[in-house]
XYZ file of C-alpha atoms in Angstrom:
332
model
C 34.303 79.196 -30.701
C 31.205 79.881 -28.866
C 32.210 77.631 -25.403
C 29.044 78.276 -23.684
C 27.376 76.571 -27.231
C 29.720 73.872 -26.703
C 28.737 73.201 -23.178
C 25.688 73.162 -23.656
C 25.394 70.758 -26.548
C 27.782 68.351 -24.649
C 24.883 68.464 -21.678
C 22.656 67.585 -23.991
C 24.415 64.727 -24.975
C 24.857 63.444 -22.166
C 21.790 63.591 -21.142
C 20.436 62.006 -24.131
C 22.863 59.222 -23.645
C 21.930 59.051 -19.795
C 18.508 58.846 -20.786
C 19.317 56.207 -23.881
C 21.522 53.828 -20.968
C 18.107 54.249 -18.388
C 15.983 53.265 -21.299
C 17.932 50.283 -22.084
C 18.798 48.963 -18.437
C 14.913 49.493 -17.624
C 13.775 47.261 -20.962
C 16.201 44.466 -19.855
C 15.337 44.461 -15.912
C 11.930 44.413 -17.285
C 12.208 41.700 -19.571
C 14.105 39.880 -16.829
C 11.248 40.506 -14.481
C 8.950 38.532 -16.668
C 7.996 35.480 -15.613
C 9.617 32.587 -17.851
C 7.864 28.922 -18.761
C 9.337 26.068 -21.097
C 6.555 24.657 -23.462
C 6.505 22.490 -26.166
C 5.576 23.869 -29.477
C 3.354 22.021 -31.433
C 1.525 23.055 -35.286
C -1.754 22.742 -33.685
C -4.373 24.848 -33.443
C -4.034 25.537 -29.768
C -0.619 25.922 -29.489
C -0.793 28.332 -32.348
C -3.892 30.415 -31.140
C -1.890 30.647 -27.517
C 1.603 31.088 -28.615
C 1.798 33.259 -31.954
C -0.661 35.792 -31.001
C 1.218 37.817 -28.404
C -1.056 36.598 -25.672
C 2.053 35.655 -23.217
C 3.138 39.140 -23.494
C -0.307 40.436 -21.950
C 0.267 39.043 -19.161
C 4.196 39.700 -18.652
C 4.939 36.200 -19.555
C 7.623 34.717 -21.636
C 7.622 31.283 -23.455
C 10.641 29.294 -24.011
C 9.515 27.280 -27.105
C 10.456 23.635 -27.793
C 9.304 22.577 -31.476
C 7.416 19.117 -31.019
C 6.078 17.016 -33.647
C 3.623 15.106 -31.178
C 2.539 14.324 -27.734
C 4.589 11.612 -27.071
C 8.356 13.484 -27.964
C 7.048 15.729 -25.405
C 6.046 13.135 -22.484
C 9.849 12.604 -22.074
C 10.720 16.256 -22.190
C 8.001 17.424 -19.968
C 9.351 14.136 -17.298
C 12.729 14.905 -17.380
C 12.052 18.820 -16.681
C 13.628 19.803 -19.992
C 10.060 21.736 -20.667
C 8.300 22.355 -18.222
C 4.590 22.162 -19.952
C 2.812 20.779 -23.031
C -0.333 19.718 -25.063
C -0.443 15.863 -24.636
C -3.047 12.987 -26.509
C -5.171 11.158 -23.932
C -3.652 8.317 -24.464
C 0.321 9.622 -24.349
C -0.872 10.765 -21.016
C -2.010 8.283 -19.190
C 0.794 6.385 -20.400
C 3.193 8.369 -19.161
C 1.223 8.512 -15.689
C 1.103 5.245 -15.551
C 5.382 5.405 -15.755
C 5.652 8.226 -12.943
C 3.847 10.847 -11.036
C 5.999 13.538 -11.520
C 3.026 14.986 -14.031
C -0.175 16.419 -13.606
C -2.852 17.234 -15.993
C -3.639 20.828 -15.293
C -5.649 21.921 -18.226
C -7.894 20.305 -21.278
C -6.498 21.969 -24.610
C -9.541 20.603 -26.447
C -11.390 17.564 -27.065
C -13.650 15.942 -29.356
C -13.420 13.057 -31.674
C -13.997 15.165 -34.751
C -10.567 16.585 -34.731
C -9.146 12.896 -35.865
C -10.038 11.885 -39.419
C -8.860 9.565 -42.278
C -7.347 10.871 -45.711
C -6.893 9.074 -48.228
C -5.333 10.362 -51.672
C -7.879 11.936 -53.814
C -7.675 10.263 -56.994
C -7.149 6.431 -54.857
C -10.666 3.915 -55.011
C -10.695 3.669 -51.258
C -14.022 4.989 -49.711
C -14.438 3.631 -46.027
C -12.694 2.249 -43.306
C -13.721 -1.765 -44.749
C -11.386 -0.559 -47.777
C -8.253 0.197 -46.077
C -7.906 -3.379 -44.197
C -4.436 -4.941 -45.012
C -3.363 -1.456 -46.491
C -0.604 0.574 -45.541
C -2.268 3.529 -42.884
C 0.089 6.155 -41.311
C -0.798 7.098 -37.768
C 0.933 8.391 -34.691
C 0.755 5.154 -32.817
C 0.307 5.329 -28.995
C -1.401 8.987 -29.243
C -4.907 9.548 -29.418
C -5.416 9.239 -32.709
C -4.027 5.829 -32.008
C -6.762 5.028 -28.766
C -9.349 6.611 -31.686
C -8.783 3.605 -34.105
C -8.164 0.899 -31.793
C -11.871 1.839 -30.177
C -13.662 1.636 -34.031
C -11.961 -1.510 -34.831
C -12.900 -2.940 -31.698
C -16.322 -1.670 -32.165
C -15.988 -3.335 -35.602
C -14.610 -6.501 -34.197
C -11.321 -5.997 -36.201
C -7.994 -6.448 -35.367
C -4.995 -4.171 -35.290
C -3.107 -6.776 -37.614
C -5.077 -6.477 -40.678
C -3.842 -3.152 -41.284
C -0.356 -2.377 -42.083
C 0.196 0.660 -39.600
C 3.501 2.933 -40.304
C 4.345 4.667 -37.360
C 5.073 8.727 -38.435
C 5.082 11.751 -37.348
C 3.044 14.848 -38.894
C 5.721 15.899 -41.505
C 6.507 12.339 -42.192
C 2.432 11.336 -42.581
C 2.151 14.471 -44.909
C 5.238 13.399 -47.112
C 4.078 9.558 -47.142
C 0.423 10.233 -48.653
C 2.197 12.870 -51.187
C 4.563 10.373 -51.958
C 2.172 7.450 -52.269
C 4.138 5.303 -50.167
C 1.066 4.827 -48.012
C -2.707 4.259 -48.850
C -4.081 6.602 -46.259
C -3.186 8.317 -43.087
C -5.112 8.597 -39.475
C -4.149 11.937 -38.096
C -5.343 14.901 -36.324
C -6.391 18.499 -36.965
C -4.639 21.231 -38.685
C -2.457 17.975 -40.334
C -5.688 16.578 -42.192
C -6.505 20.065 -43.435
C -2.901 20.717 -44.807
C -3.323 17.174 -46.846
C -6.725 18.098 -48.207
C -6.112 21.744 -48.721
C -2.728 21.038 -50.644
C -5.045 18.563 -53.302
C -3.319 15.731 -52.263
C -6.013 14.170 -49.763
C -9.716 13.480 -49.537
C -11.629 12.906 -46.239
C -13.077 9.377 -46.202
C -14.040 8.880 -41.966
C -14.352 11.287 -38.674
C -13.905 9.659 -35.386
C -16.891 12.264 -34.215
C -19.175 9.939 -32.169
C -16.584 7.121 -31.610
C -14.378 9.024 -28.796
C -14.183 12.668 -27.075
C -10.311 12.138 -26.258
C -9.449 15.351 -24.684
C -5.736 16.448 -24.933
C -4.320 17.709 -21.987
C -2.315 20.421 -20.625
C 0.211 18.303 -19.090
C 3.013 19.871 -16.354
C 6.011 18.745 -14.627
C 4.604 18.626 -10.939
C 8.121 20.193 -9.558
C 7.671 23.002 -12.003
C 4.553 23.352 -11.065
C 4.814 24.151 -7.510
C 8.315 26.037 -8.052
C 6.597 28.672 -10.725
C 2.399 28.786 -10.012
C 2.470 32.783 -11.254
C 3.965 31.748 -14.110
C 1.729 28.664 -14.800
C -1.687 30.641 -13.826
C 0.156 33.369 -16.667
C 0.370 30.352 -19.330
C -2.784 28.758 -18.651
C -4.516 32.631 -18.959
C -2.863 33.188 -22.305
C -3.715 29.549 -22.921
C -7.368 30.281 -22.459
C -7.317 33.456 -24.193
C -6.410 31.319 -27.406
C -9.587 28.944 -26.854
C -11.614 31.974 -26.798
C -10.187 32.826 -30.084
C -11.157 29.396 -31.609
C -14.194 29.563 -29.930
C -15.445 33.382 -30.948
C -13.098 34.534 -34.269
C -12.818 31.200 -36.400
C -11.551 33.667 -39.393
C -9.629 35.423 -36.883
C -7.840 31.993 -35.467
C -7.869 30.604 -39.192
C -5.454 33.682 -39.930
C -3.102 33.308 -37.806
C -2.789 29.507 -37.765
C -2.470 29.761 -41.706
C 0.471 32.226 -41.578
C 2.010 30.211 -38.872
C 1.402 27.225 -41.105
C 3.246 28.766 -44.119
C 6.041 29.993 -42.162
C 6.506 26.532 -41.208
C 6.635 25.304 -44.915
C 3.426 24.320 -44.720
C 1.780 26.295 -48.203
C -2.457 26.014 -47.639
C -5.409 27.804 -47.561
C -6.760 29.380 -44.647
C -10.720 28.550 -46.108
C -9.338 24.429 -45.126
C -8.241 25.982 -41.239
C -11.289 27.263 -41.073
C -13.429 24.864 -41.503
C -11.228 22.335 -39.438
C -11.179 24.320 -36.038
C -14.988 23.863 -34.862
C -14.307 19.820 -35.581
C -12.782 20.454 -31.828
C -14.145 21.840 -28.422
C -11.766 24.610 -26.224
C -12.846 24.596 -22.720
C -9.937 24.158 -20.334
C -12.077 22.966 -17.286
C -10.725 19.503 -16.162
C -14.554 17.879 -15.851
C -15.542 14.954 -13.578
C -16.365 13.391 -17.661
C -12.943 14.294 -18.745
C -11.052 12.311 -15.680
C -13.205 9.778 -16.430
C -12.335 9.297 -20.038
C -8.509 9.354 -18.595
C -9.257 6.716 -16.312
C -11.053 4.638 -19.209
C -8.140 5.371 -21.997
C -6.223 3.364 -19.071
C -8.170 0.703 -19.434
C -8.556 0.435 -23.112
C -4.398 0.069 -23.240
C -4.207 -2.063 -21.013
C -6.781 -4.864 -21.896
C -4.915 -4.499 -25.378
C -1.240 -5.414 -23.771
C 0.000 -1.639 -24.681
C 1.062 -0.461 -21.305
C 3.507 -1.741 -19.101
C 3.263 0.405 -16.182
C 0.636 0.292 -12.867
C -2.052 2.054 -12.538
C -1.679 5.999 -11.454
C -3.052 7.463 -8.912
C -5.982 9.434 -10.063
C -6.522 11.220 -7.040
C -3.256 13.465 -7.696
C -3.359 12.931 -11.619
C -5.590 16.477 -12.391
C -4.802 19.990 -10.672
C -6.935 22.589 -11.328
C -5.442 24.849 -9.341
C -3.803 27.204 -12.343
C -7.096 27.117 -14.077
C -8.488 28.984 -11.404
C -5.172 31.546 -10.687
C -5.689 31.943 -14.232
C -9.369 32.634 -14.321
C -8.040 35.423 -11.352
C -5.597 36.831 -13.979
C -8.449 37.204 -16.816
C -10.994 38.387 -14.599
C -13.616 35.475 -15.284
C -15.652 33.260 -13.571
């Protein structure tokens, strides 16, 4: 046996193997050195177009995902710390400032009335709004799509009672048209857009006009302070996604559609894409957008739907992470 062969391949093995352990170690003290955020996941556009494009990992950050159906499951989660951010309705906001201040708007995800719209199903008579009074509607009540129809009935002169709201979630309002067990649904985009795209849905109204209702980036304050590199990192990747909307509506339409069928969710991307400019993405949290906060507040509580005092607006709206963030990007 040729030993100085033999030596010479067991170097080489151990070297290898040295190198192999060195490789390894480094990958996991890496990924440990990432910085680490909890956000609620939602099958909107936004959360899509930040969170299932790889955008975290440009900026070393990774993102602990909690699957949502709506705003309002995630007010409690983002209150009690269980996640630490989330995209939250106008209106679940301010009523979950007006229970504590232990969250702060730090963001806008996007805003615009367009993105809420009524379906009805396609082959049904109904043609307006007038035609769905005392008929079954399925909405998301207390979210914005909720603060949308209370301000057109009011601007009608109607009254909540003389429709027969059924309080569901996005699954639930998709299975309830399909089923027929409700006349129409109120709901916001990509859900709309899955109804119409699967045949079972025809638009009939768009609340473009009748609100803006931006949806917030909402934080646990604690978090907040505790973790600002990793919030600056979230709201950068979150703002990378806007641009995406914004500049590449194929490109976003894509990727929200193949998120959208993973999730069970069989459609067209040619419906996505034409939903996504029914919204505006500019994270900047505007003197107009604190306003419309302060006057969701109002709205709820002049209809009896809020129980708790008035929040302090002056510490309601950080900006702070917009601006790390902007840093991070290298924009103005």
């Amino acid at each position: 046996m040729d030993h100085d062969l033999f030596r010479k391949a067991r170097r080489t093995l151990w070297s290898a193997g040295l190198i192999a352990v060195v490789f390894v170690t480094g990958a996991r003290l890496a990924y440990a050195d990432r910085d680490m955020i909890r956000a609620a996941y939602r099958l909107t556009s936004t959360s899509i177009a930040t969170k299932d494009t790889g955008y975290p990992d440009k900026y070393g950050l990774n993102v602990d995902v909690a699957k949502m159906s709506t705003g309002i499951e995630a007010n409690e989660a983002i209150l009690t710390g269980a996640i630490e951010v989330g995209e939250v309705g106008i209106t679940p906001f301010v009523t979950l400032l007006s229970r504590s201040p232990d969250v702060v708007a730090i963001g806008v995800a996007s805003s615009g009335g367009g993105t809420y719209r009524t379906v009805v199903r396609k082959e049904s008579p109904y043609q307006s709004m007038d035609d769905l009074r005392g008929k079954k509607v399925a909405i998301r009540i207390g979210s914005g799509n909720y603060s949308a129809f209370l301000v057109y009935i009011a601007s009608r002169g109607w009254k909540e009672s003389e429709f027969q709201l059924v309080n569901s979630g996005d699954q639930e309002a998709i299975a309830a048209l399909a089923g027929g067990s409700v006349d129409a649904v109120i709901y916001w985009e990509p859900i709309v857009s899955v109804l119409i795209a699967k045949g079972i849905a025809r638009p009939i109204f768009s609340f473009k006009g009748i609100v803006n209702n931006p949806i917030f980036i909402v934080a646990n304050r604690k978090a907040l302070a505790a973790k600002p590199q990793a919030f600056a990192k979230y709201l950068a990747a979150f703002m990378d996604g806007q641009k995406l909307l914004r500049d590449d509506v194929p490109g976003a339409a894509k990727v929200i559609t193949e998120t959208m069928n993973r999730a069970g969710q069989q459609i067209d991307s040619t419906a996505i894409e034409m939903s996504i400019p029914s919204s505006d993405y500019a994270i900047d949290l505007t003197d107009q957008v604190k306003a419309e906060a302060k006057a969701n507040f109002e709205l709820l509580k002049k209809a009896g739907k809020l129980r708790g005092s008035e929040p302090d607006w002056s510490t309601a709206f950080d900006g702070s992470a917009i601006e790390a963030a902007r840093k991070l990007r290298g924009t103005n």
